[in-house]
Coordinates of N, CA and C and ligand atoms in Angstrom, one line a residue:
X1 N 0.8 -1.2 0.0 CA 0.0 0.0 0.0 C 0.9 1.3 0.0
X2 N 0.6 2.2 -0.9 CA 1.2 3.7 -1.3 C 0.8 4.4 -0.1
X3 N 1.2 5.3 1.1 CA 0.6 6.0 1.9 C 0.8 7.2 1.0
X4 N 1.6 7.8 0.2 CA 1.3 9.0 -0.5 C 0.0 8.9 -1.1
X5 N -0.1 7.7 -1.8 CA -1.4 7.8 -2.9 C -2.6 7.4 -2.0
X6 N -2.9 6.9 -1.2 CA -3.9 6.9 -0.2 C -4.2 8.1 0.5
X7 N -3.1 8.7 1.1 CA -3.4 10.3 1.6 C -3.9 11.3 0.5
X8 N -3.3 11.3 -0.8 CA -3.9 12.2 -1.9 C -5.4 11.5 -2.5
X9 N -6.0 10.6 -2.0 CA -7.0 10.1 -2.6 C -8.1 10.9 -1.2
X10 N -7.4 10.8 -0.2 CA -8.3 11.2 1.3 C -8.4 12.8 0.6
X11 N -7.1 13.2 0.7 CA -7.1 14.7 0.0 C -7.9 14.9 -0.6
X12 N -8.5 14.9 -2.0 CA -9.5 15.0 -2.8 C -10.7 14.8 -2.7
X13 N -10.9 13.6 -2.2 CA -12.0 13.1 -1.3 C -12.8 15.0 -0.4
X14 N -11.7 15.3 0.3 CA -12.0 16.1 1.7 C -12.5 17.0 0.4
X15 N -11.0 17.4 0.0 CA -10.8 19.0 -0.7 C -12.4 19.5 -1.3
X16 N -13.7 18.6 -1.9 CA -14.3 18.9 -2.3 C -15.3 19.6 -1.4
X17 N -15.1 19.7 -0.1 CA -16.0 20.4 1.2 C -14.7 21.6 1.4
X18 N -13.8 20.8 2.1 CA -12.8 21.7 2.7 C -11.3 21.3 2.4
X19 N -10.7 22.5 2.5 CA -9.2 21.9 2.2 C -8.7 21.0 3.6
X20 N -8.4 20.2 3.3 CA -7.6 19.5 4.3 C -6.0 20.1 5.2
X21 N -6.8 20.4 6.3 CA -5.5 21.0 7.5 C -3.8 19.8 7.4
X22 N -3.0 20.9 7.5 CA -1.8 19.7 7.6 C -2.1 18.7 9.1
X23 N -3.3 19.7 10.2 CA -3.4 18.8 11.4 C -4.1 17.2 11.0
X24 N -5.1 17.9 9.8 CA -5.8 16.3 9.9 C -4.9 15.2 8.9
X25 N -3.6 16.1 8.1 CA -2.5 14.5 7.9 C -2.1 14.1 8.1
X26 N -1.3 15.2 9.7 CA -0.5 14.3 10.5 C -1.6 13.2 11.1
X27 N -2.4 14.0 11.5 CA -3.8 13.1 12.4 C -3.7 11.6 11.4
X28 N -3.4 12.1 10.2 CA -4.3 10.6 9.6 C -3.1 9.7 9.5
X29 N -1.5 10.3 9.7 CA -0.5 9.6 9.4 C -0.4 8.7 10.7
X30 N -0.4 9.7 11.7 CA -0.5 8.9 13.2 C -1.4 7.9 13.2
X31 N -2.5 7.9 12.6 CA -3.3 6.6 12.9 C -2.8 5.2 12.0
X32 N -2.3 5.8 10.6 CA -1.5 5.1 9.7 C -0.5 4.3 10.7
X33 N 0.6 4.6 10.9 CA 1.1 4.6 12.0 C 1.1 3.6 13.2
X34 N 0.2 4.0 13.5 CA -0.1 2.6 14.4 C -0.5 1.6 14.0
X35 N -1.6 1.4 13.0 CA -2.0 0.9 12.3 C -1.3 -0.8 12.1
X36 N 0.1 0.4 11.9 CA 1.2 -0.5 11.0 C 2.0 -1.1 12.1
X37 N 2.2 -0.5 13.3 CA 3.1 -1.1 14.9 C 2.2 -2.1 15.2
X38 N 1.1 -2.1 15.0 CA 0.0 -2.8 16.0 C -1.0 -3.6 15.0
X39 N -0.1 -4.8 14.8 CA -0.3 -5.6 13.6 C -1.6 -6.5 14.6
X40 N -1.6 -6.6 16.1 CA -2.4 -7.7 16.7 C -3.5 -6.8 16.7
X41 N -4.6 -7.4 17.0 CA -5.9 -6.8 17.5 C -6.3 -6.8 19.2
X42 N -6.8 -6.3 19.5 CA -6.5 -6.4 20.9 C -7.5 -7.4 21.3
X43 N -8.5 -8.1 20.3 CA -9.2 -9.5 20.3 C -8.1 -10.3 20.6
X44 N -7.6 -10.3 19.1 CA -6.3 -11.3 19.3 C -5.4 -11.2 20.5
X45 N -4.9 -10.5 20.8 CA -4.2 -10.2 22.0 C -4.7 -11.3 23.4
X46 N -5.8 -10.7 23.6 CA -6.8 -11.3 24.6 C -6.9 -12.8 24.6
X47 N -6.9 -13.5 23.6 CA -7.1 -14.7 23.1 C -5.0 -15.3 23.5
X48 N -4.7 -14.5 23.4 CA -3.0 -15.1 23.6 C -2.8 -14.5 24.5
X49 N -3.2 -14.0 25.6 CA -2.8 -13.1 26.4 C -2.2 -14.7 27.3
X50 N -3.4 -15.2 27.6 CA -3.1 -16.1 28.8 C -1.8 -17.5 28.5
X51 N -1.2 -17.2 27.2 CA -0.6 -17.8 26.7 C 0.8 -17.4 27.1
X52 N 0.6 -16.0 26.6 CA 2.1 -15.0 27.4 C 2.1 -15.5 28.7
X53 N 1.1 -15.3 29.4 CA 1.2 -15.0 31.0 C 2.5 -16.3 31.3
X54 N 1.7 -17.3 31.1 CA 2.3 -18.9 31.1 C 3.4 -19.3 30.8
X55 N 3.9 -18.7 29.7 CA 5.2 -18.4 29.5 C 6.3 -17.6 30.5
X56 N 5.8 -16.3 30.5 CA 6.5 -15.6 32.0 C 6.3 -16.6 33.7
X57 N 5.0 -17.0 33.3 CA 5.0 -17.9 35.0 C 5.9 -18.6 35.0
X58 N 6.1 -19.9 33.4 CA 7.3 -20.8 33.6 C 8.8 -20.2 33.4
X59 N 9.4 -19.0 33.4 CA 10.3 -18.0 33.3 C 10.7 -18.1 32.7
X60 N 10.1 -18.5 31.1 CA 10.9 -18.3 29.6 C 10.5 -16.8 29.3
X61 N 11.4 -16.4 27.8 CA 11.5 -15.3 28.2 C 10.6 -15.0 26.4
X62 N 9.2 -14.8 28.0 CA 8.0 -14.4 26.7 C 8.1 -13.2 25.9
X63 N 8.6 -11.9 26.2 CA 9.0 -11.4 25.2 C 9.6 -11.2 24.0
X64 N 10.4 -12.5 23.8 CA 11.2 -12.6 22.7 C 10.4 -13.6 22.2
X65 N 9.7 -14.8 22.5 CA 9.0 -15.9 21.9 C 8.0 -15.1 21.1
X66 N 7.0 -14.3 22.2 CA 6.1 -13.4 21.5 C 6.1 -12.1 21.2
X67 N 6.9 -11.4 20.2 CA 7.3 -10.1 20.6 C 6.2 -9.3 20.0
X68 N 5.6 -9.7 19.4 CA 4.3 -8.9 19.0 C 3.3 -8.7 20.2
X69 N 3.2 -9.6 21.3 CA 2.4 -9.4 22.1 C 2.9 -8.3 22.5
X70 N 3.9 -8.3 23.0 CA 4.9 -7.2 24.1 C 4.5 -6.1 23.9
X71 N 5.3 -6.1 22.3 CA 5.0 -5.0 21.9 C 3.5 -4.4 21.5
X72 N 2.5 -4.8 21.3 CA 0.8 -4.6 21.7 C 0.8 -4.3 23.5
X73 N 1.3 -4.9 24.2 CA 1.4 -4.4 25.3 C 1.9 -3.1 26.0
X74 N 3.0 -2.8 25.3 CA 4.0 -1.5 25.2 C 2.7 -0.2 25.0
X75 N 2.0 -0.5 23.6 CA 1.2 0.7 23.0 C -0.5 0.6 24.0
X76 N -0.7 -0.6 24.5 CA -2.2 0.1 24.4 C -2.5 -0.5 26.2
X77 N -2.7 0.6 26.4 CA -2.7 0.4 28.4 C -4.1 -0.4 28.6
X78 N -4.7 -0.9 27.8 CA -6.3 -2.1 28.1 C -5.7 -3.2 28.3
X79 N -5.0 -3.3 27.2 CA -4.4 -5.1 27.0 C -3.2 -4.9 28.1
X80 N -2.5 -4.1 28.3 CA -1.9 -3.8 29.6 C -2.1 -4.4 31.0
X81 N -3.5 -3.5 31.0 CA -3.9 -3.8 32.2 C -4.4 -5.3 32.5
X82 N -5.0 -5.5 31.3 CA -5.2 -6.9 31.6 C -4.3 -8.3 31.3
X83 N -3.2 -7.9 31.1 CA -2.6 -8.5 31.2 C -1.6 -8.8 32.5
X84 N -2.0 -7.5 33.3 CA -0.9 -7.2 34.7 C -2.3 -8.3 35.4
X85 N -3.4 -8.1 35.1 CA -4.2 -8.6 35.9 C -4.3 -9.9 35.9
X86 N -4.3 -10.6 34.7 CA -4.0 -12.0 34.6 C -2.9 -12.7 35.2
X87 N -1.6 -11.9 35.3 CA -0.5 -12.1 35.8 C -0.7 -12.5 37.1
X88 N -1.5 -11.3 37.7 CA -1.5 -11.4 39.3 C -2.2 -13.0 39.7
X89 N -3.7 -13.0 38.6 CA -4.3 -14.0 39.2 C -3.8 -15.1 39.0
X90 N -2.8 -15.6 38.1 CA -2.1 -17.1 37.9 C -1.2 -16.8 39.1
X91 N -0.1 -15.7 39.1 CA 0.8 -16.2 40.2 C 0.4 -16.2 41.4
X92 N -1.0 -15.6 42.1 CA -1.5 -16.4 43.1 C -2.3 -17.4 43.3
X93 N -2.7 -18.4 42.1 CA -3.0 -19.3 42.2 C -2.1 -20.5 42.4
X94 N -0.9 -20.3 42.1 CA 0.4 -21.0 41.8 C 0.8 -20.9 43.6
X95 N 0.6 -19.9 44.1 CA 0.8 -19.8 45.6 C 0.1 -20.9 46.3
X96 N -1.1 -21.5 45.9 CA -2.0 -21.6 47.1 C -2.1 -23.5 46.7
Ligands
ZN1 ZN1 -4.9 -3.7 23.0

């Protein structure tokens, strides 16, 4: 995919109401952008979340096995949190 030729198609698109602000390219490039960092869905994530965890409980080193998760973890503080949260509840289950 061209992101010049996509952005000049949005361009034209807009231009026929309003000229398009350089705020709403960068706006549209940032979303681009992630887009493209954050190849998981945070469905998907969720669905391998508990996969990661299990990995880190048995002290392999889940961020290199899964680095796409990590890195989905790094950007979006939901799958974050629930992932801190899953953490918590396996390693105190493993306590008891
Ligand atoms: Zn997410």
């Amino acid at each position: 995919m061209n992101i010049q030729e996509l952005i000049q198609r949005v361009r034209n698109k807009l231009s026929r109401k309003d000229d398009l602000s350089i705020e709403a390219v960068h706006g549209f490039l940032r979303v681009l952008e992630q887009v493209r960092e954050d190849e998981l869905s945070c469905v998907e994530i969720h669905q391998k979340l508990d996969e990661y965890v299990e990995l880190e409980i048995k002290k392999e080193d889940a961020a290199h096995i899964m680095p796409l998760i990590r890195e989905h973890l790094d950007l979006c503080p939901g799958c974050c949190e629930e992932y801190e949260a899953l953490l918590d509840v396996v390693e105190n289950s493993d306590q008891n």
